CSV table of C-alpha atoms and ligand atoms in Angstrom, one decimal:
chain,number,residue,atom,x,y,z
A,1,MET,CA,-12.2,21.6,-19.9
A,2,SER,CA,-13.7,18.9,-17.7
A,3,VAL,CA,-16.7,19.9,-15.5
A,4,MET,CA,-17.2,18.1,-12.2
A,5,LYS,CA,-20.6,16.7,-11.9
A,6,PRO,CA,-22.6,17.1,-8.7
A,7,GLY,CA,-21.8,14.1,-6.4
A,8,SER,CA,-18.6,13.4,-8.4
A,9,ARG,CA,-15.9,11.6,-6.3
A,10,ALA,CA,-13.0,13.0,-8.3
A,11,GLY,CA,-10.1,13.6,-6.1
A,12,ARG,CA,-11.4,11.4,-3.3
A,13,ILE,CA,-8.9,9.4,-1.4
A,14,ALA,CA,-10.1,6.1,0.2
A,15,ARG,CA,-10.5,6.5,4.0
A,16,ARG,CA,-8.0,3.6,4.7
A,17,MET,CA,-5.2,5.7,3.3
A,18,SER,CA,-5.1,7.9,6.4
A,19,GLU,CA,-4.0,4.9,8.3
A,20,ILE,CA,-1.2,4.0,5.8
A,21,GLU,CA,2.0,5.5,7.1
A,22,PRO,CA,5.2,6.3,5.2
A,23,PHE,CA,8.6,4.7,6.1
A,24,HIS,CA,10.2,7.6,8.1
A,25,VAL,CA,13.6,6.2,7.3
A,26,MET,CA,13.0,6.9,3.7
A,27,GLU,CA,12.8,10.6,4.5
A,28,LEU,CA,16.1,10.3,6.4
A,29,LEU,CA,17.7,8.4,3.6
A,30,ALA,CA,16.5,11.1,1.1
A,31,ARG,CA,18.1,13.8,3.4
A,32,ALA,CA,21.3,11.7,3.7
A,33,ARG,CA,21.5,11.5,-0.1
A,34,GLU,CA,20.9,15.3,-0.3
A,35,LEU,CA,23.8,15.9,2.1
A,36,GLU,CA,26.0,13.5,0.1
A,37,ALA,CA,25.1,15.5,-3.1
A,38,GLN,CA,26.4,18.6,-1.3
A,39,GLY,CA,29.7,16.8,-0.7
A,40,ARG,CA,29.2,15.6,2.9
A,41,SER,CA,30.4,12.1,3.8
A,42,ILE,CA,27.6,10.0,5.4
A,43,VAL,CA,28.0,6.7,7.1
A,44,HIS,CA,24.9,4.7,6.3
A,45,MET,CA,23.6,2.5,9.1
A,46,GLU,CA,19.9,2.8,8.2
A,47,ILE,CA,19.7,0.7,5.0
A,48,GLY,CA,17.8,-2.6,5.3
A,49,GLU,CA,19.4,-4.4,2.4
A,50,PRO,CA,22.8,-6.2,2.0
A,51,ASP,CA,25.6,-4.1,0.7
A,52,PHE,CA,27.0,-7.1,-1.2
A,53,PRO,CA,26.3,-7.4,-4.9
A,54,THR,CA,24.2,-10.2,-6.3
A,55,PRO,CA,26.5,-13.3,-6.6
A,56,GLU,CA,28.1,-13.7,-10.0
A,57,PRO,CA,26.5,-17.0,-10.9
A,58,VAL,CA,23.1,-15.5,-10.4
A,59,VAL,CA,23.9,-12.4,-12.5
A,60,ARG,CA,25.3,-14.7,-15.3
A,61,ALA,CA,22.1,-16.8,-15.2
A,62,GLY,CA,20.0,-13.6,-15.5
A,63,MET,CA,22.1,-12.3,-18.4
A,64,ARG,CA,21.8,-15.7,-20.3
A,65,ALA,CA,18.0,-15.6,-19.8
A,66,LEU,CA,17.9,-12.1,-21.2
A,67,GLU,CA,20.0,-13.1,-24.2
A,68,LYS,CA,17.7,-16.2,-24.8
A,69,GLY,CA,14.7,-13.8,-24.8
A,70,GLU,CA,13.1,-15.1,-21.6
A,71,VAL,CA,10.9,-12.0,-21.4
A,72,PHE,CA,7.4,-13.4,-21.4
A,73,TYR,CA,5.0,-14.1,-18.5
A,74,THR,CA,5.5,-17.3,-16.5
A,75,PRO,CA,2.7,-19.1,-14.7
A,76,ALA,CA,1.3,-16.9,-11.8
A,77,LEU,CA,2.6,-19.5,-9.3
A,78,GLY,CA,6.1,-19.2,-10.7
A,79,LEU,CA,8.5,-21.2,-13.0
A,80,PRO,CA,7.9,-24.9,-12.3
A,81,GLN,CA,11.7,-25.5,-12.3
A,82,LEU,CA,12.2,-22.7,-9.6
A,83,ARG,CA,9.5,-24.1,-7.5
A,84,GLU,CA,11.3,-27.5,-7.7
A,85,ALA,CA,14.6,-25.8,-6.8
A,86,ILE,CA,13.1,-24.2,-3.7
A,87,ALA,CA,11.7,-27.5,-2.6
A,88,GLY,CA,15.3,-28.9,-3.1
A,89,PHE,CA,16.6,-26.1,-0.9
A,90,TYR,CA,14.3,-27.1,1.9
A,91,ARG,CA,15.5,-30.7,1.5
A,92,THR,CA,19.2,-29.9,1.6
A,93,ARG,CA,19.2,-27.1,4.1
A,94,TYR,CA,16.7,-28.2,6.6
A,95,GLY,CA,16.0,-31.9,5.8
A,96,VAL,CA,12.4,-31.0,5.2
A,97,GLU,CA,10.2,-32.4,2.4
A,98,VAL,CA,8.0,-29.7,0.9
A,99,PRO,CA,6.0,-30.5,-2.3
A,100,PRO,CA,6.7,-27.9,-5.0
A,101,SER,CA,2.9,-27.7,-5.5
A,102,ARG,CA,2.8,-25.8,-2.1
A,103,ILE,CA,5.5,-23.3,-3.2
A,104,VAL,CA,4.4,-19.9,-4.7
A,105,VAL,CA,7.0,-17.7,-6.2
A,106,THR,CA,6.2,-14.1,-5.6
A,107,THR,CA,7.3,-10.5,-6.4
A,108,GLY,CA,9.4,-10.2,-3.3
A,109,SER,CA,8.2,-11.5,0.0
A,110,SER,CA,6.2,-8.3,0.1
A,111,ALA,CA,3.8,-9.9,-2.4
A,112,ALA,CA,3.9,-13.2,-0.4
A,113,LEU,CA,2.7,-11.3,2.7
A,114,MET,CA,0.0,-9.4,0.8
A,115,LEU,CA,-1.3,-12.6,-0.9
A,116,THR,CA,-1.4,-14.4,2.5
A,117,CYS,CA,-3.3,-11.5,4.1
A,118,ALA,CA,-5.7,-11.4,1.2
A,119,ALA,CA,-6.4,-15.1,1.4
A,120,LEU,CA,-6.9,-15.1,5.2
A,121,VAL,CA,-8.3,-11.8,6.4
A,122,ASP,CA,-12.0,-10.8,6.1
A,123,PRO,CA,-13.1,-7.3,7.0
A,124,GLY,CA,-12.9,-6.8,10.7
A,125,ASP,CA,-10.7,-9.8,11.3
A,126,GLU,CA,-7.8,-9.3,13.7
A,127,VAL,CA,-4.2,-10.2,13.1
A,128,LEU,CA,-1.7,-10.3,16.0
A,129,LEU,CA,1.7,-8.7,15.4
A,130,ALA,CA,4.8,-8.0,17.5
A,131,ASP,CA,5.5,-4.4,18.4
A,132,PRO,CA,8.3,-3.5,17.5
A,133,GLY,CA,8.0,-5.3,14.2
A,134,TYR,CA,8.2,-4.9,10.5
A,135,PRO,CA,5.9,-2.0,9.7
A,136,ALA,CA,4.4,-3.1,6.4
A,137,ASN,CA,2.6,-6.0,8.1
A,138,ARG,CA,0.0,-3.8,9.8
A,139,HIS,CA,-0.6,-2.0,6.5
A,140,PHE,CA,-1.1,-5.3,4.6
A,141,VAL,CA,-3.8,-6.2,7.2
A,142,ARG,CA,-5.3,-2.7,7.0
A,143,VAL,CA,-5.5,-2.8,3.2
A,144,MET,CA,-7.6,-6.0,3.5
A,145,GLU,CA,-9.9,-4.1,5.9
A,146,GLY,CA,-8.6,-6.2,8.8
A,147,VAL,CA,-7.5,-4.9,12.2
A,148,PRO,CA,-3.8,-5.2,13.1
A,149,ARG,CA,-3.4,-5.9,16.8
A,150,ALA,CA,0.0,-4.8,17.9
A,151,MET,CA,1.2,-6.8,21.0
A,152,PRO,CA,4.0,-5.0,22.9
A,153,VAL,CA,7.0,-7.3,23.2
A,154,THR,CA,10.1,-6.7,25.3
A,155,ALA,CA,13.6,-7.9,25.8
A,156,ALA,CA,12.3,-10.5,28.2
A,157,ASP,CA,10.4,-12.0,25.3
A,158,HIS,CA,13.4,-11.6,23.0
A,159,TYR,CA,11.2,-9.0,21.3
A,160,GLN,CA,9.1,-11.8,19.8
A,161,LEU,CA,5.5,-13.0,20.2
A,162,ALA,CA,5.4,-16.0,22.5
A,163,PRO,CA,2.5,-18.6,23.1
A,164,ALA,CA,1.4,-16.4,26.1
A,165,HIS,CA,0.8,-13.4,23.7
A,166,LEU,CA,-1.4,-15.6,21.6
A,167,GLU,CA,-3.3,-16.8,24.6
A,168,ARG,CA,-3.8,-13.2,25.8
A,169,GLY,CA,-4.5,-11.6,22.4
A,170,TRP,CA,-6.5,-14.3,20.4
A,171,SER,CA,-10.2,-13.5,20.1
A,172,ALA,CA,-13.1,-14.9,18.2
A,173,ARG,CA,-12.2,-12.3,15.4
A,174,THR,CA,-8.5,-13.4,15.2
A,175,ALA,CA,-7.6,-14.8,11.8
A,176,ALA,CA,-3.8,-15.0,12.2
A,177,ALA,CA,-0.7,-14.0,13.9
A,178,ILE,CA,2.5,-12.9,12.1
A,179,VAL,CA,6.0,-13.5,13.4
A,180,ALA,CA,9.3,-12.8,11.7
A,181,SER,CA,12.3,-14.9,12.8
A,182,PRO,CA,14.9,-13.4,12.8
A,183,SER,CA,13.1,-10.2,13.3
A,184,ASN,CA,13.3,-6.8,11.8
A,185,PRO,CA,14.2,-4.6,13.7
A,186,THR,CA,15.6,-6.7,16.5
A,187,GLY,CA,17.5,-9.6,14.9
A,188,THR,CA,16.1,-12.0,17.5
A,189,LEU,CA,14.8,-15.5,16.8
A,190,VAL,CA,11.6,-17.1,18.0
A,191,PRO,CA,12.6,-20.3,19.9
A,192,THR,CA,11.6,-23.4,17.9
A,193,GLU,CA,9.4,-24.7,20.7
A,194,HIS,CA,7.5,-21.4,20.8
A,195,LEU,CA,7.0,-21.6,17.0
A,196,SER,CA,5.6,-25.0,17.1
A,197,ALA,CA,3.3,-24.2,20.1
A,198,MET,CA,2.0,-21.0,18.4
A,199,ALA,CA,1.4,-23.0,15.1
A,200,GLU,CA,-0.6,-25.5,17.1
A,201,PHE,CA,-2.5,-22.9,19.0
A,202,ALA,CA,-3.5,-21.0,15.8
A,203,SER,CA,-4.5,-24.2,14.0
A,204,ASP,CA,-6.6,-25.4,16.9
A,205,ARG,CA,-8.6,-22.2,16.7
A,206,GLY,CA,-9.0,-22.4,13.0
A,207,GLY,CA,-6.6,-19.6,12.4
A,208,ALA,CA,-3.1,-19.4,10.9
A,209,LEU,CA,0.4,-18.7,12.0
A,210,ILE,CA,2.4,-16.7,9.3
A,211,VAL,CA,6.1,-17.1,9.7
A,212,ASP,CA,8.4,-14.6,7.9
A,213,GLU,CA,11.7,-16.4,7.4
A,214,ILE,CA,13.2,-13.7,5.1
A,215,TYR,CA,16.3,-13.4,7.3
A,216,HIS,CA,16.9,-17.2,7.4
A,217,GLY,CA,20.5,-17.9,6.4
A,218,LEU,CA,21.6,-14.7,8.2
A,219,VAL,CA,21.8,-16.4,11.6
A,220,TYR,CA,25.0,-16.2,13.7
A,221,GLU,CA,24.1,-18.2,16.8
A,222,GLY,CA,21.2,-20.3,18.1
A,223,ASP,CA,19.4,-23.3,16.7
A,224,TYR,CA,16.7,-22.6,14.2
A,225,THR,CA,14.8,-24.4,11.5
A,226,THR,CA,12.0,-23.6,9.2
A,227,ALA,CA,8.4,-23.7,10.6
A,228,LEU,CA,7.6,-26.1,7.8
A,229,ALA,CA,9.5,-28.7,9.9
A,230,PHE,CA,6.6,-29.1,12.3
A,231,SER,CA,3.5,-27.7,10.7
A,232,GLU,CA,1.7,-28.1,7.5
A,233,ASN,CA,-0.9,-25.4,8.4
A,234,THR,CA,1.6,-22.7,8.7
A,235,PHE,CA,2.2,-20.0,6.0
A,236,VAL,CA,6.0,-19.6,5.5
A,237,ILE,CA,7.3,-16.5,3.8
A,238,ASN,CA,10.8,-16.2,2.3
A,239,SER,CA,12.7,-14.1,-0.2
A,240,PHE,CA,15.7,-13.8,-2.4
A,241,SER,CA,16.3,-10.3,-1.1
A,242,LYS,CA,18.4,-10.7,2.0
A,243,TYR,CA,20.5,-13.8,2.3
A,244,PHE,CA,20.7,-14.1,-1.5
A,245,HIS,CA,21.5,-10.4,-2.0
A,246,MET,CA,18.8,-9.8,-4.7
A,247,THR,CA,16.6,-7.0,-3.3
A,248,GLY,CA,16.1,-5.2,-6.6
A,249,TRP,CA,15.2,-8.4,-8.5
A,250,ARG,CA,12.0,-8.4,-6.6
A,251,LEU,CA,11.6,-12.1,-5.9
A,252,GLY,CA,10.4,-14.1,-3.0
A,253,TRP,CA,8.2,-17.1,-2.2
A,254,LEU,CA,5.5,-18.4,0.0
A,255,VAL,CA,4.8,-22.0,1.1
A,256,ALA,CA,1.1,-22.3,1.8
A,257,PRO,CA,-1.0,-25.1,3.1
A,258,GLN,CA,-2.1,-27.1,0.0
A,259,ARG,CA,-5.8,-26.1,0.1
A,260,TYR,CA,-4.9,-22.4,-0.2
A,261,VAL,CA,-2.7,-22.7,-3.3
A,262,ARG,CA,-5.6,-22.5,-5.8
A,263,GLU,CA,-6.9,-19.4,-4.0
A,264,ILE,CA,-3.5,-17.8,-4.0
A,265,ASP,CA,-3.0,-18.6,-7.7
A,266,LYS,CA,-6.3,-16.8,-8.5
A,267,LEU,CA,-5.1,-13.8,-6.5
A,268,ALA,CA,-1.6,-13.7,-8.0
A,269,GLN,CA,-3.1,-13.9,-11.5
A,270,ASN,CA,-5.3,-11.0,-10.9
A,271,LEU,CA,-3.0,-8.8,-8.7
A,272,TYR,CA,0.2,-9.0,-10.8
A,273,LEU,CA,-0.1,-11.9,-13.3
A,274,ALA,CA,3.3,-13.4,-12.6
A,275,PRO,CA,6.5,-12.7,-10.7
A,276,PRO,CA,9.4,-11.3,-12.8
A,277,THR,CA,10.6,-13.7,-15.4
A,278,LEU,CA,14.2,-12.7,-15.7
A,279,ALA,CA,14.6,-12.7,-11.9
A,280,GLN,CA,13.2,-16.2,-11.7
A,281,HIS,CA,15.7,-17.5,-14.3
A,282,ALA,CA,18.5,-15.8,-12.4
A,283,ALA,CA,17.3,-17.3,-9.1
A,284,LEU,CA,17.7,-20.8,-10.6
A,285,ALA,CA,21.4,-20.3,-9.9
A,286,ALA,CA,20.9,-19.1,-6.4
A,287,PHE,CA,21.0,-22.6,-4.8
A,288,GLU,CA,24.1,-23.7,-6.7
A,289,PRO,CA,27.1,-24.7,-4.5
A,290,GLU,CA,29.2,-21.9,-6.1
A,291,THR,CA,26.6,-19.3,-5.1
A,292,LEU,CA,26.1,-20.7,-1.7
A,293,ALA,CA,29.9,-20.5,-1.0
A,294,ILE,CA,29.9,-16.8,-1.9
A,295,LEU,CA,26.8,-16.2,0.3
A,296,GLU,CA,28.3,-18.1,3.3
A,297,LYS,CA,31.4,-15.9,3.1
A,298,CYS,CA,29.2,-12.9,3.4
A,299,VAL,CA,27.4,-14.4,6.4
A,300,ARG,CA,30.8,-14.6,8.1
A,301,GLU,CA,31.4,-10.9,7.3
A,302,PHE,CA,27.9,-10.0,8.8
A,303,ARG,CA,28.7,-11.9,11.9
A,304,ALA,CA,32.1,-10.1,12.3
A,305,ARG,CA,30.3,-6.8,11.9
A,306,ARG,CA,27.7,-7.6,14.5
A,307,ASP,CA,30.4,-8.8,16.9
A,308,TYR,CA,32.2,-5.4,16.4
A,309,LEU,CA,29.2,-3.2,16.6
A,310,VAL,CA,27.2,-4.5,19.6
A,311,PRO,CA,30.0,-4.0,22.2
A,312,GLU,CA,30.9,-0.6,20.7
A,313,LEU,CA,27.3,0.6,20.9
A,314,ARG,CA,27.1,-0.6,24.5
A,315,LYS,CA,30.2,1.3,25.4
A,316,LEU,CA,28.6,4.4,24.1
A,317,GLY,CA,25.5,4.0,26.4
A,318,PHE,CA,23.1,2.3,24.0
A,319,GLU,CA,21.2,-0.5,25.7
A,320,ILE,CA,21.2,-3.9,23.9
A,321,PRO,CA,19.7,-6.3,26.4
A,322,VAL,CA,19.6,-9.3,24.1
A,323,MET,CA,22.3,-10.1,21.5
A,324,PRO,CA,20.7,-10.1,18.1
A,325,GLN,CA,21.1,-13.6,16.7
A,326,GLY,CA,20.5,-12.8,13.1
A,327,ALA,CA,19.5,-10.4,10.2
A,328,PHE,CA,21.7,-7.4,10.1
A,329,TYR,CA,20.1,-5.1,12.7
A,330,VAL,CA,20.8,-4.0,16.2
A,331,TYR,CA,17.8,-2.6,18.0
A,332,ALA,CA,19.1,-0.4,20.7
A,333,GLY,CA,17.6,1.5,23.7
A,334,CYS,CA,18.8,5.1,23.7
A,335,ALA,CA,16.9,6.4,26.8
A,336,LYS,CA,20.2,7.2,28.5
A,337,LEU,CA,21.2,9.4,25.6
A,338,THR,CA,18.0,11.1,24.4
A,339,ARG,CA,14.2,11.4,25.2
A,340,ASP,CA,13.4,11.7,21.5
A,341,SER,CA,15.0,9.1,19.2
A,342,PHE,CA,13.5,10.8,16.1
A,343,ALA,CA,15.3,14.1,17.0
A,344,PHE,CA,18.4,12.1,18.0
A,345,ALA,CA,18.5,10.4,14.5
A,346,ARG,CA,17.9,13.7,12.7
A,347,ASP,CA,20.7,15.5,14.7
A,348,LEU,CA,23.0,12.6,14.3
A,349,LEU,CA,22.6,12.8,10.6
A,350,GLU,CA,22.8,16.6,10.3
A,351,GLN,CA,25.7,17.1,12.8
A,352,ALA,CA,27.8,13.9,12.6
A,353,GLY,CA,26.8,12.4,9.2
A,354,VAL,CA,25.6,9.1,10.5
A,355,ALA,CA,22.3,7.8,9.3
A,356,ILE,CA,20.3,5.4,11.6
A,357,THR,CA,16.6,4.5,11.8
A,358,PRO,CA,14.4,5.9,14.6
A,359,GLY,CA,12.1,3.6,16.6
A,360,ILE,CA,9.0,5.3,15.2
A,361,ASP,CA,9.2,3.2,12.0
A,362,PHE,CA,8.6,-0.1,14.0
A,363,GLY,CA,5.4,0.7,16.0
A,364,THR,CA,4.1,2.4,19.1
A,365,ASN,CA,5.9,0.5,21.8
A,366,ALA,CA,8.3,3.1,23.2
A,367,PRO,CA,9.6,4.1,19.8
A,368,GLU,CA,11.1,7.4,21.2
A,369,ARG,CA,13.5,5.3,23.3
A,370,HIS,CA,14.8,3.1,20.5
A,371,VAL,CA,16.8,3.3,17.3
A,372,ARG,CA,17.8,0.6,14.8
A,373,PHE,CA,21.4,0.3,13.4
A,374,ALA,CA,21.9,-1.8,10.3
A,375,TYR,CA,25.3,-3.2,9.7
A,376,THR,CA,25.0,-3.2,6.0
A,377,ASN,CA,28.3,-1.4,5.7
A,378,SER,CA,31.9,-2.4,5.9
A,379,ILE,CA,33.7,-2.7,9.3
A,380,GLU,CA,35.9,0.3,8.3
A,381,ARG,CA,32.8,2.4,7.7
A,382,LEU,CA,31.2,1.1,10.9
A,383,LYS,CA,34.3,2.1,12.8
A,384,ASP,CA,34.0,5.6,11.3
A,385,GLY,CA,30.4,5.7,12.3
A,386,ILE,CA,31.2,4.7,15.9
A,387,ALA,CA,33.9,7.4,16.1
A,388,ARG,CA,31.5,10.0,14.8
A,389,ILE,CA,28.7,9.0,17.2
A,390,ALA,CA,31.3,9.1,20.1
A,391,ARG,CA,32.3,12.7,19.1
A,392,PHE,CA,28.6,13.7,18.7
A,393,LEU,CA,28.0,12.4,22.3
A,394,GLY,CA,30.9,14.5,23.5
A,395,ARG,CA,33.1,11.4,24.4
B,1,PLP,C1,10.8,-8.8,8.0
B,1,PLP,C2,10.7,-8.4,6.5
B,1,PLP,N1,9.7,-9.0,5.8
B,1,PLP,C3,9.6,-8.7,4.5
B,1,PLP,C4,10.3,-7.7,3.9
B,1,PLP,C5,10.1,-7.4,2.4
B,1,PLP,O1,11.2,-7.8,1.6
B,1,PLP,P1,11.1,-8.2,0.1
B,1,PLP,O2,9.8,-7.7,-0.5
B,1,PLP,O3,12.3,-7.5,-0.6
B,1,PLP,O4,11.3,-9.7,0.0
B,1,PLP,C6,11.3,-7.1,4.6
B,1,PLP,C7,12.2,-6.0,4.0
B,1,PLP,O5,13.0,-5.3,4.6
B,1,PLP,C8,11.5,-7.4,6.0
B,1,PLP,O6,12.4,-6.8,6.8
């Protein structure tokens, strides 16, 4: 039997943990799965990952790598040939030259965000974030003992940080601002001129702009390019998860200013040694024309789903003041239908069998008046979902 010594810290939980929140949608998803196990049919409109399988050529490349015994660590910065391939993708897709030496392959873009925050944020440093926004970002900042500064954004800002937010929110303690374009949960883009102005603003103050481009490729209207096109001081995050349909392979990347790469290399070595080897070999096939043709077909399908869903939701009384230009989300105001989006999402699941995400997952800017719909489901299922919501609302 172990005896606890006086002053022992066994069982202690670090103070910061009280500020790390769960994803509420995971609890809804668990309940949805429970209902399905009981035989209920559920229309899933809460899941933030493509419903399409990983493209065949990528799967085949992964299987070949496994057969060849590619099961050992790679360099912490990633397989050199994959870093080259990503540089080639920037060249062909955006016409932008990025030296492979600036590209860091990571365990999903989650690790890219974590490495970036670890490299930039000192205890007490502030990081500006859009609210609503991707919830993990404030937790990455908090884990580094930084202070996330959520800036409320509205439909008038296209739910994105703009140069005016940086002018208002930037202080002597600000280390960085993070934007995601297109955004989760709103699907809206940051206009290119805002991106370049914010990159310059941050750089002039010795800080950094971090641009999460994870939903690039999934853009249905509007001009956009990578932030790498106009700034060498920006940290650009991307991933094989969304456009490439490889969520479970856990692979992403980061393009960092050259002087940070050695620092990030040290961090990656220590924090996780290397990104997953099999996934990296598989991803070498991700930029092949055959794969891109499959992916572009799916982009057309996502666009058709968006074009179906947005007008239907508006007819039901959801407010969608700006058309989401990308990703696979619709961020909808539900104030005309409920005062409590969390209870609304719960009742919709229990009574109508439709799973959606309540606003609470995305920040503290009127979350009770918003919900997020994900169109990661077929048009037939979305139609079923709309019919169920209409019945639930007594239409
Ligand atoms: C905006 C945004 N950034 C980053 C991520 C992390 O994705 P992954 O780690 O799979 O690349 C997500 C996942 O949903 C996201 O929505």
